[in-house]
mmCIF file of C-alpha atoms in Angstrom:
data_model
loop_
_atom_site.group_PDB
_atom_site.id
_atom_site.type_symbol
_atom_site.label_atom_id
_atom_site.label_comp_id
_atom_site.label_asym_id
_atom_site.label_seq_id
_atom_site.Cartn_x
_atom_site.Cartn_y
_atom_site.Cartn_z
ATOM 1 C CA UNK A 188 101.483 145.002 122.685
ATOM 2 C CA UNK A 189 103.520 141.849 122.744
ATOM 3 C CA UNK A 190 106.605 140.945 124.782
ATOM 4 C CA UNK A 191 109.046 139.827 122.099
ATOM 5 C CA UNK A 192 112.316 139.933 124.009
ATOM 6 C CA UNK A 193 113.712 140.276 127.482
ATOM 7 C CA UNK A 194 113.852 143.888 128.661
ATOM 8 C CA UNK A 195 114.336 145.870 131.827
ATOM 9 C CA UNK A 196 113.393 149.282 133.206
ATOM 10 C CA UNK A 197 113.983 151.142 136.447
ATOM 11 C CA UNK A 198 116.525 150.834 139.220
ATOM 12 C CA UNK A 199 116.999 149.252 142.637
ATOM 13 C CA UNK A 200 117.219 152.654 144.294
ATOM 14 C CA UNK A 201 114.954 153.794 147.097
ATOM 15 C CA UNK A 202 111.399 154.766 146.011
ATOM 16 C CA UNK A 203 111.961 153.105 142.653
ATOM 17 C CA UNK A 204 111.510 149.637 141.235
ATOM 18 C CA UNK A 205 113.269 147.447 138.701
ATOM 19 C CA UNK A 206 111.117 145.622 136.176
ATOM 20 C CA UNK A 207 112.299 142.633 134.137
ATOM 21 C CA UNK A 208 109.956 141.304 131.452
ATOM 22 C CA UNK A 209 110.416 138.359 129.132
ATOM 23 C CA UNK A 210 108.322 136.311 126.731
ATOM 24 C CA UNK A 211 106.203 133.499 128.211
ATOM 25 C CA UNK A 212 103.146 131.467 127.208
ATOM 26 C CA UNK A 213 100.996 132.778 130.039
ATOM 27 C CA UNK A 214 101.001 135.883 132.218
ATOM 28 C CA UNK A 215 103.066 135.523 135.379
ATOM 29 C CA UNK A 216 103.836 138.378 137.763
ATOM 30 C CA UNK A 217 106.432 137.921 140.529
ATOM 31 C CA UNK A 218 106.817 140.672 143.098
ATOM 32 C CA UNK A 219 109.658 141.303 145.516
ATOM 33 C CA UNK A 220 109.136 144.373 147.637
ATOM 34 C CA UNK A 221 110.453 145.872 150.822
ATOM 35 C CA UNK A 222 106.799 146.725 151.547
ATOM 36 C CA UNK A 223 105.424 143.418 150.269
ATOM 37 C CA UNK A 224 103.475 142.617 153.429
ATOM 38 C CA UNK A 225 101.462 145.811 153.343
ATOM 39 C CA UNK A 226 101.239 146.602 149.633
ATOM 40 C CA UNK A 227 101.699 143.525 147.452
ATOM 41 C CA UNK A 228 98.027 143.505 146.403
ATOM 42 C CA UNK A 229 98.151 147.168 145.366
ATOM 43 C CA UNK A 230 101.433 146.737 143.462
ATOM 44 C CA UNK A 231 99.991 143.721 141.665
ATOM 45 C CA UNK A 232 96.754 145.523 140.838
ATOM 46 C CA UNK A 233 98.676 148.476 139.386
ATOM 47 C CA UNK A 234 100.875 146.188 137.256
ATOM 48 C CA UNK A 235 97.819 144.265 135.997
ATOM 49 C CA UNK A 236 95.975 147.468 135.047
ATOM 50 C CA UNK A 237 99.035 148.787 133.214
ATOM 51 C CA UNK A 238 99.496 145.537 131.308
ATOM 52 C CA UNK A 239 95.797 145.440 130.404
ATOM 53 C CA UNK A 240 95.909 149.030 129.136
ATOM 54 C CA UNK A 241 98.870 148.084 126.929
ATOM 55 C CA UNK A 242 97.112 144.939 125.691
ATOM 56 C CA UNK A 243 99.725 142.578 127.141
ATOM 57 C CA UNK A 244 98.168 139.159 127.764
ATOM 58 C CA UNK A 245 101.254 136.962 128.210
ATOM 59 C CA UNK A 246 104.749 137.271 129.588
ATOM 60 C CA UNK A 247 106.834 136.875 132.705
ATOM 61 C CA UNK A 248 107.016 140.123 134.679
ATOM 62 C CA UNK A 249 109.395 140.329 137.636
ATOM 63 C CA UNK A 250 109.437 143.356 139.890
ATOM 64 C CA UNK A 251 111.935 144.301 142.594
ATOM 65 C CA UNK A 252 110.317 147.236 144.389
ATOM 66 C CA UNK A 253 111.640 149.577 147.063
ATOM 67 C CA UNK A 254 108.506 151.441 147.948
ATOM 68 C CA UNK A 255 107.759 153.122 144.614
ATOM 69 C CA UNK A 256 104.585 155.208 144.250
ATOM 70 C CA UNK A 257 101.899 153.793 141.981
ATOM 71 C CA UNK A 258 102.545 156.096 139.026
ATOM 72 C CA UNK A 259 106.238 155.127 139.150
ATOM 73 C CA UNK A 260 105.172 151.474 139.002
ATOM 74 C CA UNK A 261 102.995 152.159 135.961
ATOM 75 C CA UNK A 262 105.750 154.162 134.230
ATOM 76 C CA UNK A 263 108.458 151.547 134.784
ATOM 77 C CA UNK A 264 106.232 148.691 133.641
ATOM 78 C CA UNK A 265 105.164 150.630 130.554
ATOM 79 C CA UNK A 266 108.782 151.422 129.643
ATOM 80 C CA UNK A 267 109.860 147.804 130.046
ATOM 81 C CA UNK A 268 106.952 146.647 127.833
ATOM 82 C CA UNK A 269 107.745 149.234 125.139
ATOM 83 C CA UNK A 270 111.367 148.063 125.069
ATOM 84 C CA UNK A 271 110.294 144.420 125.006
ATOM 85 C CA UNK A 272 107.857 144.934 122.152
ATOM 86 C CA UNK A 273 110.516 146.176 119.734
ATOM 87 C CA UNK A 274 112.053 143.673 117.359
ATOM 88 C CA UNK B 74 128.670 159.714 138.835
ATOM 89 C CA UNK B 75 129.630 156.346 137.415
ATOM 90 C CA UNK B 76 133.041 155.789 135.939
ATOM 91 C CA UNK B 77 135.521 153.002 135.412
ATOM 92 C CA UNK B 78 137.802 152.954 138.468
ATOM 93 C CA UNK B 79 141.473 152.033 138.276
ATOM 94 C CA UNK B 80 142.765 148.956 140.053
ATOM 95 C CA UNK B 81 144.726 151.145 142.460
ATOM 96 C CA UNK B 82 141.605 153.133 143.482
ATOM 97 C CA UNK B 83 139.529 149.976 143.982
ATOM 98 C CA UNK B 84 142.280 148.279 145.940
ATOM 99 C CA UNK B 85 142.666 151.273 148.243
ATOM 100 C CA UNK B 86 138.920 151.540 148.945
ATOM 101 C CA UNK B 87 138.169 147.878 149.529
ATOM 102 C CA UNK B 88 141.297 147.207 151.560
ATOM 103 C CA UNK B 89 140.389 150.154 153.806
ATOM 104 C CA UNK B 90 137.129 148.238 154.457
ATOM 105 C CA UNK B 91 138.933 145.011 155.341
ATOM 106 C CA UNK B 92 138.094 143.265 152.064
ATOM 107 C CA UNK B 93 140.463 141.459 149.751
ATOM 108 C CA UNK B 94 141.099 142.579 146.166
ATOM 109 C CA UNK B 95 140.362 139.986 143.517
ATOM 110 C CA UNK B 96 141.456 140.276 139.899
ATOM 111 C CA UNK B 97 139.657 138.776 136.910
ATOM 112 C CA UNK B 98 136.076 139.996 137.404
ATOM 113 C CA UNK B 99 133.552 140.409 134.552
ATOM 114 C CA UNK B 100 132.413 143.886 135.540
ATOM 115 C CA UNK B 101 133.906 146.553 137.795
ATOM 116 C CA UNK B 102 131.967 149.720 138.584
ATOM 117 C CA UNK B 103 132.794 152.803 140.586
ATOM 118 C CA UNK B 104 130.842 155.807 141.837
ATOM 119 C CA UNK B 105 132.692 159.117 142.101
ATOM 120 C CA UNK B 106 131.936 162.105 144.322
ATOM 121 C CA UNK B 107 134.051 165.242 143.663
ATOM 122 C CA UNK B 108 136.526 163.244 141.623
ATOM 123 C CA UNK B 109 137.077 160.675 144.348
ATOM 124 C CA UNK B 110 136.023 157.019 144.312
ATOM 125 C CA UNK B 111 133.194 156.908 146.891
ATOM 126 C CA UNK B 112 131.949 153.378 146.258
ATOM 127 C CA UNK B 113 132.761 150.392 144.122
ATOM 128 C CA UNK B 114 131.549 146.916 143.314
ATOM 129 C CA UNK B 115 132.220 144.065 140.921
ATOM 130 C CA UNK B 116 130.529 141.047 139.363
ATOM 131 C CA UNK B 117 132.093 137.745 138.447
ATOM 132 C CA UNK B 118 129.545 135.458 136.802
ATOM 133 C CA UNK B 119 126.519 135.409 139.110
ATOM 134 C CA UNK B 120 128.461 136.571 142.191
ATOM 135 C CA UNK B 121 128.733 140.216 143.271
ATOM 136 C CA UNK B 122 132.071 140.962 144.877
ATOM 137 C CA UNK B 123 134.156 143.676 146.480
ATOM 138 C CA UNK B 124 131.242 145.997 147.306
ATOM 139 C CA UNK B 125 132.541 148.876 149.396
ATOM 140 C CA UNK B 126 131.445 152.388 150.296
ATOM 141 C CA UNK B 127 133.700 154.993 151.894
ATOM 142 C CA UNK B 128 132.385 155.668 155.436
ATOM 143 C CA UNK B 129 131.415 159.293 154.739
ATOM 144 C CA UNK B 130 128.955 158.157 152.033
ATOM 145 C CA UNK B 131 127.096 155.602 154.129
ATOM 146 C CA UNK B 132 123.381 156.175 154.425
ATOM 147 C CA UNK B 133 123.133 157.577 150.903
ATOM 148 C CA UNK B 134 121.607 155.526 148.110
ATOM 149 C CA UNK B 135 124.875 155.028 146.216
ATOM 150 C CA UNK B 136 124.674 151.326 146.984
ATOM 151 C CA UNK B 137 121.272 151.085 145.252
ATOM 152 C CA UNK B 138 122.753 152.653 142.130
ATOM 153 C CA UNK B 139 125.835 150.412 142.180
ATOM 154 C CA UNK B 140 123.888 147.227 142.744
ATOM 155 C CA UNK B 141 121.451 148.187 139.969
ATOM 156 C CA UNK B 142 124.387 148.403 137.573
ATOM 157 C CA UNK B 143 125.733 145.030 138.617
ATOM 158 C CA UNK B 144 122.346 143.269 138.615
ATOM 159 C CA UNK B 145 121.542 144.650 135.136
ATOM 160 C CA UNK B 146 124.917 143.591 133.785
ATOM 161 C CA UNK B 147 124.308 140.131 135.311
ATOM 162 C CA UNK B 148 120.906 139.969 133.625
ATOM 163 C CA UNK B 149 122.329 140.821 130.240
ATOM 164 C CA UNK B 150 124.947 138.082 130.756
ATOM 165 C CA UNK B 151 122.090 135.632 131.404
ATOM 166 C CA UNK B 152 122.152 135.536 135.215
ATOM 167 C CA UNK B 153 118.591 135.989 136.544
ATOM 168 C CA UNK B 154 119.866 135.543 140.061
ATOM 169 C CA UNK B 155 122.961 137.035 141.689
ATOM 170 C CA UNK B 156 124.566 136.093 144.992
ATOM 171 C CA UNK B 157 126.803 137.971 147.379
ATOM 172 C CA UNK B 158 128.756 137.371 150.549
ATOM 173 C CA UNK B 159 128.834 139.925 153.296
ATOM 174 C CA UNK B 160 129.256 140.145 157.041
ATOM 175 C CA UNK B 161 126.103 139.155 158.956
ATOM 176 C CA UNK B 162 125.740 142.677 160.402
ATOM 177 C CA UNK B 163 125.435 144.042 156.832
ATOM 178 C CA UNK B 164 122.775 141.575 155.689
ATOM 179 C CA UNK B 165 119.989 144.043 156.495
ATOM 180 C CA UNK B 166 121.441 146.643 154.103
ATOM 181 C CA UNK B 167 121.024 144.174 151.241
ATOM 182 C CA UNK B 168 117.649 142.899 152.434
ATOM 183 C CA UNK B 169 116.492 146.500 152.002
ATOM 184 C CA UNK B 170 117.503 146.074 148.323
ATOM 185 C CA UNK B 171 115.266 142.969 148.056
ATOM 186 C CA UNK B 172 118.095 140.497 148.532
ATOM 187 C CA UNK B 173 117.096 137.418 150.535
ATOM 188 C CA UNK B 174 119.275 135.878 153.208
ATOM 189 C CA UNK B 175 120.181 132.307 152.199
ATOM 190 C CA UNK B 176 122.561 131.337 154.969
ATOM 191 C CA UNK B 177 124.614 132.756 157.752
ATOM 192 C CA UNK B 178 127.361 131.233 159.830
ATOM 193 C CA UNK B 179 129.861 132.901 162.109
ATOM 194 C CA UNK B 180 131.368 135.882 160.303
ATOM 195 C CA UNK B 181 129.758 135.413 156.871
ATOM 196 C CA UNK B 182 126.301 135.720 155.332
ATOM 197 C CA UNK B 183 125.115 134.743 151.855
ATOM 198 C CA UNK B 184 122.291 136.596 150.114
ATOM 199 C CA UNK B 185 120.667 136.442 146.687
ATOM 200 C CA UNK B 186 118.571 138.611 144.397
ATOM 201 C CA UNK B 187 116.263 137.071 141.800
ATOM 202 C CA UNK B 188 114.073 133.974 141.566
ATOM 203 C CA UNK B 189 116.960 131.813 142.784
ATOM 204 C CA UNK B 190 116.594 129.184 145.458
ATOM 205 C CA UNK B 191 112.794 129.245 145.570
ATOM 206 C CA UNK B 192 112.584 128.604 141.830
ATOM 207 C CA UNK B 193 115.177 125.813 142.123
ATOM 208 C CA UNK B 194 113.246 124.084 144.916
ATOM 209 C CA UNK B 195 109.905 124.557 143.133
ATOM 210 C CA UNK B 196 111.284 122.884 140.004
ATOM 211 C CA UNK B 197 112.432 119.802 141.949
ATOM 212 C CA UNK B 198 109.483 118.403 143.898
ATOM 213 C CA UNK B 199 110.713 116.045 146.617
ATOM 214 C CA UNK B 200 109.626 112.547 147.587
ATOM 215 C CA UNK B 201 108.215 112.056 151.082
ATOM 216 C CA UNK B 202 110.036 109.896 153.611
ATOM 217 C CA UNK B 203 113.310 109.907 155.485
ATOM 218 C CA UNK B 204 115.664 110.726 152.661
ATOM 219 C CA UNK B 205 119.406 110.976 152.272
ATOM 220 C CA UNK B 206 121.750 113.152 150.236
ATOM 221 C CA UNK B 207 125.202 113.010 148.724
ATOM 222 C CA UNK B 208 126.874 116.011 147.136
ATOM 223 C CA UNK B 209 129.630 115.052 144.750
ATOM 224 C CA UNK B 210 131.600 116.525 141.906
ATOM 225 C CA UNK B 211 132.104 113.183 140.145
ATOM 226 C CA UNK B 212 135.108 114.297 138.146
ATOM 227 C CA UNK B 213 134.536 111.643 136.758
ATOM 228 C CA UNK B 214 132.169 109.138 138.400
ATOM 229 C CA UNK B 215 134.161 106.200 139.869
ATOM 230 C CA UNK B 216 133.476 102.816 141.460
ATOM 231 C CA UNK B 217 134.226 104.588 144.744
ATOM 232 C CA UNK B 218 131.286 106.936 144.141
ATOM 233 C CA UNK B 219 129.101 103.974 143.189
ATOM 234 C CA UNK B 220 130.084 102.152 146.381
ATOM 235 C CA UNK B 221 129.119 105.217 148.429
ATOM 236 C CA UNK B 222 125.795 105.627 146.587
ATOM 237 C CA UNK B 223 124.820 101.958 146.867
ATOM 238 C CA UNK B 224 125.446 101.851 150.600
ATOM 239 C CA UNK B 225 123.585 105.112 151.204
ATOM 240 C CA UNK B 226 120.614 104.127 149.036
ATOM 241 C CA UNK B 227 120.031 101.068 151.238
ATOM 242 C CA UNK B 228 119.848 103.215 154.380
ATOM 243 C CA UNK B 229 117.201 105.759 153.308
ATOM 244 C CA UNK B 230 113.839 105.961 151.540
ATOM 245 C CA UNK B 231 115.152 108.069 148.687
ATOM 246 C CA UNK B 232 118.701 109.152 148.022
ATOM 247 C CA UNK B 233 119.295 112.495 146.338
ATOM 248 C CA UNK B 234 122.597 112.597 144.534
ATOM 249 C CA UNK B 235 123.515 116.224 143.920
ATOM 250 C CA UNK B 236 126.122 116.714 141.238
ATOM 251 C CA UNK B 237 128.079 119.960 141.525
ATOM 252 C CA UNK B 238 126.915 122.196 138.662
ATOM 253 C CA UNK B 239 129.848 124.590 138.604
ATOM 254 C CA UNK B 240 131.943 124.120 135.476
ATOM 255 C CA UNK B 241 135.352 124.396 137.120
ATOM 256 C CA UNK B 242 136.536 120.795 136.735
ATOM 257 C CA UNK B 243 138.374 118.739 134.120
ATOM 258 C CA UNK B 244 135.149 116.943 133.157
ATOM 259 C CA UNK B 245 132.373 119.317 132.085
ATOM 260 C CA UNK B 246 129.148 119.418 134.126
ATOM 261 C CA UNK B 247 126.995 117.809 131.407
ATOM 262 C CA UNK B 248 129.323 114.794 131.250
ATOM 263 C CA UNK B 249 129.644 114.508 135.053
ATOM 264 C CA UNK B 250 125.832 114.584 135.424
ATOM 265 C CA UNK B 251 125.317 112.017 132.664
ATOM 266 C CA UNK B 252 127.915 109.626 134.095
ATOM 267 C CA UNK B 253 126.335 109.859 137.560
ATOM 268 C CA UNK B 254 122.896 109.132 136.029
ATOM 269 C CA UNK B 255 124.142 106.199 133.941
ATOM 270 C CA UNK B 256 126.061 104.553 136.773
ATOM 271 C CA UNK B 257 123.105 104.769 139.189
ATOM 272 C CA UNK B 258 120.247 104.149 136.714
ATOM 273 C CA UNK B 259 119.528 100.651 138.048
ATOM 274 C CA UNK B 260 119.116 101.955 141.631
ATOM 275 C CA UNK B 261 115.381 102.644 141.831
ATOM 276 C CA UNK B 262 115.431 104.984 144.837
ATOM 277 C CA UNK B 263 118.249 107.257 143.663
ATOM 278 C CA UNK B 264 117.496 110.632 142.071
ATOM 279 C CA UNK B 265 120.366 112.524 140.438
ATOM 280 C CA UNK B 266 120.034 116.313 140.490
ATOM 281 C CA UNK B 267 122.140 119.350 139.730
ATOM 282 C CA UNK B 268 123.158 121.527 142.692
ATOM 283 C CA UNK B 269 122.620 124.729 140.709
ATOM 284 C CA UNK B 270 124.203 127.598 142.656
ATOM 285 C CA UNK B 271 123.379 126.134 146.033
ATOM 286 C CA UNK B 272 126.058 123.619 147.022
ATOM 287 C CA UNK B 273 129.805 123.726 146.486
ATOM 288 C CA UNK B 274 129.463 126.449 143.847
ATOM 289 C CA UNK B 275 131.230 129.648 142.919
ATOM 290 C CA UNK B 276 128.415 131.231 144.925
ATOM 291 C CA UNK B 277 128.610 129.212 148.109
ATOM 292 C CA UNK B 278 132.140 127.898 148.231
ATOM 293 C CA UNK B 279 134.461 129.483 145.642
ATOM 294 C CA UNK B 280 137.668 128.476 147.407
ATOM 295 C CA UNK B 281 136.825 124.762 146.893
ATOM 296 C CA UNK B 282 137.830 125.176 143.273
ATOM 297 C CA UNK B 283 141.005 127.008 144.244
ATOM 298 C CA UNK B 284 141.857 124.324 146.827
ATOM 299 C CA UNK B 285 142.533 127.094 149.287
ATOM 300 C CA UNK B 286 142.596 126.414 153.021
ATOM 301 C CA UNK B 287 142.511 129.730 154.787
ATOM 302 C CA UNK B 288 140.062 131.516 157.033
ATOM 303 C CA UNK B 289 137.886 132.571 154.088
ATOM 304 C CA UNK B 290 137.648 128.968 152.898
ATOM 305 C CA UNK B 291 136.645 127.882 156.399
ATOM 306 C CA UNK B 292 133.897 130.512 156.526
ATOM 307 C CA UNK B 293 132.658 129.587 153.035
ATOM 308 C CA UNK B 294 132.371 125.867 153.685
ATOM 309 C CA UNK B 295 130.396 126.505 156.856
ATOM 310 C CA UNK B 296 128.079 128.830 154.964
ATOM 311 C CA UNK B 297 127.681 126.228 152.211
ATOM 312 C CA UNK B 298 126.759 123.622 154.817
ATOM 313 C CA UNK B 299 124.404 125.956 156.676
ATOM 314 C CA UNK B 300 122.558 126.562 153.397
ATOM 315 C CA UNK B 301 122.373 122.826 152.788
ATOM 316 C CA UNK B 302 121.198 122.016 156.300
ATOM 317 C CA UNK B 303 118.612 124.769 156.676
ATOM 318 C CA UNK B 304 117.220 125.228 153.168
ATOM 319 C CA UNK B 305 118.046 122.310 150.840
ATOM 320 C CA UNK B 306 117.785 119.349 153.225
ATOM 321 C CA UNK B 307 114.340 120.247 154.637
ATOM 322 C CA UNK B 308 112.928 120.804 151.140
ATOM 323 C CA UNK B 309 114.065 117.321 150.053
ATOM 324 C CA UNK B 310 113.167 115.690 153.422
ATOM 325 C CA UNK B 311 116.819 114.846 153.858
ATOM 326 C CA UNK B 312 117.721 113.658 157.362
ATOM 327 C CA UNK B 313 121.156 112.233 156.646
ATOM 328 C CA UNK B 314 124.082 113.231 154.448
ATOM 329 C CA UNK B 315 126.653 110.710 153.280
ATOM 330 C CA UNK B 316 130.254 111.410 152.344
ATOM 331 C CA UNK B 317 133.273 109.333 151.438
ATOM 332 C CA UNK B 318 136.034 109.426 154.059
ATOM 333 C CA UNK B 319 138.896 111.453 152.601
ATOM 334 C CA UNK B 320 142.356 109.967 153.055
ATOM 335 C CA UNK B 321 144.191 112.160 150.519
ATOM 336 C CA UNK B 322 142.908 115.638 149.597
ATOM 337 C CA UNK B 323 143.288 118.166 152.469
ATOM 338 C CA UNK B 324 140.571 120.486 151.087
ATOM 339 C CA UNK B 325 137.978 117.705 151.002
ATOM 340 C CA UNK B 326 139.087 116.486 154.416
ATOM 341 C CA UNK B 327 138.526 119.977 155.818
ATOM 342 C CA UNK B 328 135.058 120.013 154.221
ATOM 343 C CA UNK B 329 134.213 116.653 155.817
ATOM 344 C CA UNK B 330 135.380 117.941 159.203
ATOM 345 C CA UNK B 331 133.153 121.025 158.780
ATOM 346 C CA UNK B 332 130.231 118.738 157.890
ATOM 347 C CA UNK B 333 130.674 116.764 161.101
ATOM 348 C CA UNK B 334 130.499 120.050 162.986
ATOM 349 C CA UNK B 335 127.757 122.012 161.173
ATOM 350 C CA UNK B 336 125.225 119.391 160.026
ATOM 351 C CA UNK B 337 124.390 117.784 163.401
ATOM 352 C CA UNK B 338 123.804 121.292 164.861
ATOM 353 C CA UNK B 339 120.994 121.628 162.331
ATOM 354 C CA UNK B 340 119.600 118.155 162.944
ATOM 355 C CA UNK B 341 121.121 116.460 159.884
ATOM 356 C CA UNK B 342 123.053 113.256 160.602
ATOM 357 C CA UNK B 343 126.337 112.555 158.825
ATOM 358 C CA UNK B 344 127.699 109.180 157.783
ATOM 359 C CA UNK B 345 131.296 109.013 156.589
ATOM 360 C CA UNK B 346 131.823 105.868 154.555
ATOM 361 C CA UNK B 347 135.319 104.347 154.280
ATOM 362 C CA UNK B 348 136.758 104.506 150.771
ATOM 363 C CA UNK B 349 136.538 101.555 148.438
ATOM 364 C CA UNK B 350 140.023 100.226 147.694
ATOM 365 C CA UNK B 351 141.449 98.741 144.538
ATOM 366 C CA UNK B 352 144.963 97.326 144.256
ATOM 367 C CA UNK B 353 145.732 98.301 147.865
ATOM 368 C CA UNK B 354 144.897 102.003 147.515
ATOM 369 C CA UNK B 355 141.677 104.042 147.785
ATOM 370 C CA UNK B 356 139.702 104.582 144.590
ATOM 371 C CA UNK B 357 139.527 108.290 143.909
ATOM 372 C CA UNK B 358 138.689 110.532 140.998
ATOM 373 C CA UNK B 359 142.222 111.955 141.273
ATOM 374 C CA UNK B 360 143.622 108.462 140.654
ATOM 375 C CA UNK B 361 141.209 107.969 137.740
ATOM 376 C CA UNK B 362 142.290 111.247 136.141
ATOM 377 C CA UNK B 363 145.955 110.288 136.459
ATOM 378 C CA UNK B 364 145.332 106.881 134.834
ATOM 379 C CA UNK B 365 143.227 108.508 132.129
ATOM 380 C CA UNK B 366 145.896 111.106 131.378
ATOM 381 C CA UNK B 367 148.429 108.267 131.076
ATOM 382 C CA UNK B 368 146.078 106.308 128.784
ATOM 383 C CA UNK B 369 146.123 103.365 131.217
ATOM 384 C CA UNK B 370 142.748 101.791 130.381
ATOM 385 C CA UNK B 371 143.727 98.530 132.061
ATOM 386 C CA UNK B 372 143.981 100.340 135.408
ATOM 387 C CA UNK B 373 140.805 102.338 134.682
ATOM 388 C CA UNK B 374 138.736 99.177 134.300
ATOM 389 C CA UNK B 375 139.259 98.491 138.036
ATOM 390 C CA UNK B 376 138.436 102.058 139.054
ATOM 391 C CA UNK B 377 135.324 103.137 137.143
ATOM 392 C CA UNK B 378 131.940 101.618 136.236
ATOM 393 C CA UNK B 379 131.402 100.435 132.611
ATOM 394 C CA UNK B 380 129.462 103.610 131.722
ATOM 395 C CA UNK B 381 132.368 105.862 132.735
ATOM 396 C CA UNK B 382 134.871 103.581 130.993
ATOM 397 C CA UNK B 383 132.861 103.774 127.788
ATOM 398 C CA UNK B 384 132.826 107.571 128.033
ATOM 399 C CA UNK B 385 136.592 107.711 128.664
ATOM 400 C CA UNK B 386 137.150 105.669 125.481
ATOM 401 C CA UNK B 387 134.918 107.992 123.418
ATOM 402 C CA UNK B 388 135.935 110.811 121.094
ATOM 403 C CA UNK B 389 134.111 113.226 123.398
ATOM 404 C CA UNK B 390 136.599 112.484 126.196
ATOM 405 C CA UNK B 391 139.736 112.905 124.080
ATOM 406 C CA UNK B 392 140.108 116.677 124.590
ATOM 407 C CA UNK B 393 139.748 116.132 128.357
ATOM 408 C CA UNK B 394 142.714 113.728 128.337
ATOM 409 C CA UNK B 395 144.660 116.381 126.453
ATOM 410 C CA UNK B 396 143.836 119.012 129.086
ATOM 411 C CA UNK B 397 144.770 116.646 131.937
ATOM 412 C CA UNK B 398 148.138 115.938 130.351
ATOM 413 C CA UNK B 399 148.737 119.645 129.964
ATOM 414 C CA UNK B 400 147.871 120.323 133.623
#
């Protein structure tokens, strides 16, 4: 899938995350998280897997996370990508 | 549940929390519990304002829901980053929402959400050395500004000239930036940059544009200067800030006085340079605007550099003269 326009998914509420994706030449993932110190690598890995599964190779993905579980991360990222892929 | 609150409801809630009601925001949201306004918040441009929660709903996640609304509405209006003021004791509540503390001074703290300051600093790599800085509006750029810049440039390795990005002045930002660049182009160690949201902006110092001089304005200018001293200056290796002495405008004079107080505390020296005079009076942008509004190009020639004069004579500047006359 391709990121064609700027889209968002999720919220800034506890145990959730907000994802903002927009078109870019390369893949860039920026993570803000209240549990960044402990879990940034796991959050990043989960985002990368989700993007790979969706066939997304380029785009700017920004995440503001408040301790979401990994399946919530995958679901929010997937939703944002689906929205961004529509014309 | 979310709903559109009335002005009376918002006023009641935020005033009960010691905040001041402000009209003219871009977005106003409210959260209702049992038909009563439990929390509210607003966004004006990239600044979140008037966030308040009734005491009995503290500790719930209503704030997360409210801020989500406001951040999303900011994003769809093109603001990747939003700022907010709060009391220092509340900063932690917003840090738990992934806001970052930018500055704190006395009774006020400034936080942001989004790529913000780090992205701004990353996009402006700084020269090594013992550098200087001037922050100016340049509305428009005068011989007085040039005098200040020339003197400062001689005293430091590199001089960063930050032009206020906020579009709240008679001359639009693009023109103010261009005129500052043109007038200083021959000075090899001067770099002209935009301030973005981080100096004398609607985010850091909104009352500057309202020329207000109350307690809130005092708190804002100290916060603005704390941000400059602790985040901007170190990134640009700035050890000294330069400012023109202010004989006329009380708001600018108050800002200079705050500089003399806040900057040295953070290890940044301040040099106040006496104003250049022409015809027995200080050269100021206020005087230039008055002459421009009156169409007095003879007077302007003694007040502004050739690049500014050329701009003032251009078609592009005509609507500005019209606005100044109307003001």
